[in-house]
């Protein structure tokens, strides 16, 4: 059975002390709510990672992840952080391909394919984000955009490598806007993801891939979204900064 994941993406929020406090609060609240093959992941700014990994040691169902990592192994890239550095903190996951990185930092599918390779080579599990903009959806290009992002970003991976990847469908128009995709809209795209995975790999690989929904997911809409056959959890932005909201989203699977 594929893993169910509720992942928080803290984005560029919380200073060091605030991050420690929120993580401790979340860990204590969710520890008894995470059952079976479920996992919670907190993706924090880089500076929090090492300490969060230490804090997470008492909680086997709570993992830590970064929000980015460089495509090269090392070198003269002032201000950048490598996948090896992220891994050395004990972090397990790394978000790649987030629409904010695509939009504000010019990350395209080719670069993201390289970042994915480097992350995997260093033992990190990518949470690879895919999604269309509002203009693309209105022009009815969303299936093509998603297919291209999948093909160019992750479908070059071997079956073994792809097994380490978690996918996240994040329609750009739903991120931070309070406008969530309806459960039907999200399910339609998640089923399409799975179909494309089956075409590129096989049905077994498709059935084993965890596909998260992200975009204004909150305690009020999570139950309906996560009840869909192909939605295996969420990548949560704003609501992951409030321990109570994050807890309520984790509890949806119980
Ligand atoms: P919001 O939940 O704030 O819409 O953000 C979603 C997101 O971008 C998670 O990666």
PDB file of C-alpha atoms in Angstrom, residues 40-152:
ATOM      1  CA  UNK A  40       4.213  13.667   8.531  1.00  0.00           C
ATOM      2  CA  UNK A  41       7.020  15.695   6.977  1.00  0.00           C
ATOM      3  CA  UNK A  42       8.088  19.210   7.875  1.00  0.00           C
ATOM      4  CA  UNK A  43       9.980  21.053   5.139  1.00  0.00           C
ATOM      5  CA  UNK A  44      11.736  23.946   6.794  1.00  0.00           C
ATOM      6  CA  UNK A  45      14.253  26.608   5.803  1.00  0.00           C
ATOM      7  CA  UNK A  46      17.814  25.220   5.641  1.00  0.00           C
ATOM      8  CA  UNK A  47      18.970  26.782   8.902  1.00  0.00           C
ATOM      9  CA  UNK A  48      16.414  24.794  10.898  1.00  0.00           C
ATOM     10  CA  UNK A  49      17.148  21.391   9.408  1.00  0.00           C
ATOM     11  CA  UNK A  50      19.831  19.963  11.639  1.00  0.00           C
ATOM     12  CA  UNK A  51      18.079  20.937  14.868  1.00  0.00           C
ATOM     13  CA  UNK A  52      14.706  19.717  13.632  1.00  0.00           C
ATOM     14  CA  UNK A  53      16.226  16.349  12.772  1.00  0.00           C
ATOM     15  CA  UNK A  54      17.486  16.146  16.372  1.00  0.00           C
ATOM     16  CA  UNK A  55      14.050  17.062  17.707  1.00  0.00           C
ATOM     17  CA  UNK A  56      12.393  14.543  15.356  1.00  0.00           C
ATOM     18  CA  UNK A  57      14.456  11.666  16.757  1.00  0.00           C
ATOM     19  CA  UNK A  58      11.831  10.867  19.359  1.00  0.00           C
ATOM     20  CA  UNK A  59       9.081  10.628  16.729  1.00  0.00           C
ATOM     21  CA  UNK A  60       9.486   7.875  14.160  1.00  0.00           C
ATOM     22  CA  UNK A  61       6.575   8.997  11.950  1.00  0.00           C
ATOM     23  CA  UNK A  62       7.771  12.591  11.587  1.00  0.00           C
ATOM     24  CA  UNK A  63      10.443  13.355   9.014  1.00  0.00           C
ATOM     25  CA  UNK A  64      12.233  16.534   8.033  1.00  0.00           C
ATOM     26  CA  UNK A  65      12.855  17.966   4.581  1.00  0.00           C
ATOM     27  CA  UNK A  66      14.399  20.936   2.810  1.00  0.00           C
ATOM     28  CA  UNK A  67      12.671  23.168   0.274  1.00  0.00           C
ATOM     29  CA  UNK A  68      15.412  23.229  -2.342  1.00  0.00           C
ATOM     30  CA  UNK A  69      18.899  21.952  -3.136  1.00  0.00           C
ATOM     31  CA  UNK A  70      21.431  22.835  -5.816  1.00  0.00           C
ATOM     32  CA  UNK A  71      21.834  20.783  -8.980  1.00  0.00           C
ATOM     33  CA  UNK A  72      25.637  20.551  -8.701  1.00  0.00           C
ATOM     34  CA  UNK A  73      27.511  18.467  -6.163  1.00  0.00           C
ATOM     35  CA  UNK A  74      29.667  21.314  -4.849  1.00  0.00           C
ATOM     36  CA  UNK A  75      31.678  24.285  -6.010  1.00  0.00           C
ATOM     37  CA  UNK A  76      31.803  28.049  -6.391  1.00  0.00           C
ATOM     38  CA  UNK A  77      28.094  28.835  -6.047  1.00  0.00           C
ATOM     39  CA  UNK A  78      28.052  31.466  -3.327  1.00  0.00           C
ATOM     40  CA  UNK A  79      25.017  31.266  -1.120  1.00  0.00           C
ATOM     41  CA  UNK A  80      23.790  27.911  -2.395  1.00  0.00           C
ATOM     42  CA  UNK A  81      23.183  24.656  -0.515  1.00  0.00           C
ATOM     43  CA  UNK A  82      24.000  21.230  -1.973  1.00  0.00           C
ATOM     44  CA  UNK A  83      21.977  18.037  -1.707  1.00  0.00           C
ATOM     45  CA  UNK A  84      24.901  16.461   0.176  1.00  0.00           C
ATOM     46  CA  UNK A  85      24.767  19.246   2.766  1.00  0.00           C
ATOM     47  CA  UNK A  86      21.020  18.749   3.189  1.00  0.00           C
ATOM     48  CA  UNK A  87      21.506  15.008   3.553  1.00  0.00           C
ATOM     49  CA  UNK A  88      24.258  15.517   6.128  1.00  0.00           C
ATOM     50  CA  UNK A  89      21.787  17.267   8.453  1.00  0.00           C
ATOM     51  CA  UNK A  90      19.793  14.025   8.572  1.00  0.00           C
ATOM     52  CA  UNK A  91      16.954  15.440   6.472  1.00  0.00           C
ATOM     53  CA  UNK A  92      15.133  12.832   4.420  1.00  0.00           C
ATOM     54  CA  UNK A  93      13.147  14.836   1.841  1.00  0.00           C
ATOM     55  CA  UNK A  94      13.628  17.825  -0.422  1.00  0.00           C
ATOM     56  CA  UNK A  95      10.904  19.771  -2.211  1.00  0.00           C
ATOM     57  CA  UNK A  96      11.831  20.327  -5.867  1.00  0.00           C
ATOM     58  CA  UNK A  97       9.978  22.116  -8.629  1.00  0.00           C
ATOM     59  CA  UNK A  98       7.794  24.231  -6.402  1.00  0.00           C
ATOM     60  CA  UNK A  99       5.965  26.807  -8.523  1.00  0.00           C
ATOM     61  CA  UNK A 100       7.508  29.628  -6.469  1.00  0.00           C
ATOM     62  CA  UNK A 101      10.953  28.405  -7.513  1.00  0.00           C
ATOM     63  CA  UNK A 102       9.814  27.993 -11.104  1.00  0.00           C
ATOM     64  CA  UNK A 103       8.275  31.481 -11.083  1.00  0.00           C
ATOM     65  CA  UNK A 104      10.702  33.599  -9.012  1.00  0.00           C
ATOM     66  CA  UNK A 105      13.976  31.755  -9.587  1.00  0.00           C
ATOM     67  CA  UNK A 106      13.541  30.713 -13.202  1.00  0.00           C
ATOM     68  CA  UNK A 107      13.759  26.974 -12.536  1.00  0.00           C
ATOM     69  CA  UNK A 108      12.687  25.057 -15.621  1.00  0.00           C
ATOM     70  CA  UNK A 109      12.048  21.373 -16.251  1.00  0.00           C
ATOM     71  CA  UNK A 110      15.605  20.709 -17.466  1.00  0.00           C
ATOM     72  CA  UNK A 111      17.175  22.239 -14.365  1.00  0.00           C
ATOM     73  CA  UNK A 112      14.690  20.404 -12.159  1.00  0.00           C
ATOM     74  CA  UNK A 113      15.555  17.079 -13.792  1.00  0.00           C
ATOM     75  CA  UNK A 114      19.179  17.745 -12.834  1.00  0.00           C
ATOM     76  CA  UNK A 115      18.242  18.739  -9.293  1.00  0.00           C
ATOM     77  CA  UNK A 116      16.231  15.537  -8.998  1.00  0.00           C
ATOM     78  CA  UNK A 117      19.186  13.435 -10.139  1.00  0.00           C
ATOM     79  CA  UNK A 118      21.528  15.123  -7.678  1.00  0.00           C
ATOM     80  CA  UNK A 119      19.072  14.845  -4.792  1.00  0.00           C
ATOM     81  CA  UNK A 120      18.576  11.132  -5.462  1.00  0.00           C
ATOM     82  CA  UNK A 121      22.309  10.532  -5.870  1.00  0.00           C
ATOM     83  CA  UNK A 122      22.720  11.946  -2.373  1.00  0.00           C
ATOM     84  CA  UNK A 123      20.004   9.804  -0.841  1.00  0.00           C
ATOM     85  CA  UNK A 124      17.285  12.455  -0.563  1.00  0.00           C
ATOM     86  CA  UNK A 125      13.663  11.765  -1.472  1.00  0.00           C
ATOM     87  CA  UNK A 126      12.319  14.488  -3.748  1.00  0.00           C
ATOM     88  CA  UNK A 127       8.813  15.848  -3.238  1.00  0.00           C
ATOM     89  CA  UNK A 128       8.451  16.933  -6.849  1.00  0.00           C
ATOM     90  CA  UNK A 129       5.824  19.621  -7.512  1.00  0.00           C
ATOM     91  CA  UNK A 130       3.832  19.947 -10.688  1.00  0.00           C
ATOM     92  CA  UNK A 131       1.007  22.270 -11.617  1.00  0.00           C
ATOM     93  CA  UNK A 132      -0.504  24.642 -14.121  1.00  0.00           C
ATOM     94  CA  UNK A 133      -1.089  28.396 -13.889  1.00  0.00           C
ATOM     95  CA  UNK A 134      -4.535  29.955 -14.116  1.00  0.00           C
ATOM     96  CA  UNK A 135      -3.883  31.097 -17.703  1.00  0.00           C
ATOM     97  CA  UNK A 136      -2.853  27.577 -18.676  1.00  0.00           C
ATOM     98  CA  UNK A 137      -5.999  26.103 -17.127  1.00  0.00           C
ATOM     99  CA  UNK A 138      -8.237  28.704 -18.736  1.00  0.00           C
ATOM    100  CA  UNK A 139      -6.625  27.935 -22.080  1.00  0.00           C
ATOM    101  CA  UNK A 140      -7.305  24.231 -21.367  1.00  0.00           C
ATOM    102  CA  UNK A 141      -3.616  23.433 -21.575  1.00  0.00           C
ATOM    103  CA  UNK A 142      -3.357  21.942 -18.091  1.00  0.00           C
ATOM    104  CA  UNK A 143      -3.105  18.301 -19.144  1.00  0.00           C
ATOM    105  CA  UNK A 144      -0.341  19.115 -21.638  1.00  0.00           C
ATOM    106  CA  UNK A 145       1.571  21.242 -19.123  1.00  0.00           C
ATOM    107  CA  UNK A 146       1.372  18.545 -16.471  1.00  0.00           C
ATOM    108  CA  UNK A 147       2.407  15.836 -18.900  1.00  0.00           C
ATOM    109  CA  UNK A 148       5.427  17.875 -20.006  1.00  0.00           C
ATOM    110  CA  UNK A 149       6.456  18.637 -16.420  1.00  0.00           C
ATOM    111  CA  UNK A 150       6.274  14.929 -15.587  1.00  0.00           C
ATOM    112  CA  UNK A 151       8.108  13.830 -18.733  1.00  0.00           C
ATOM    113  CA  UNK A 152      10.888  16.396 -18.549  1.00  0.00           C
TER     114      UNK A 152
END
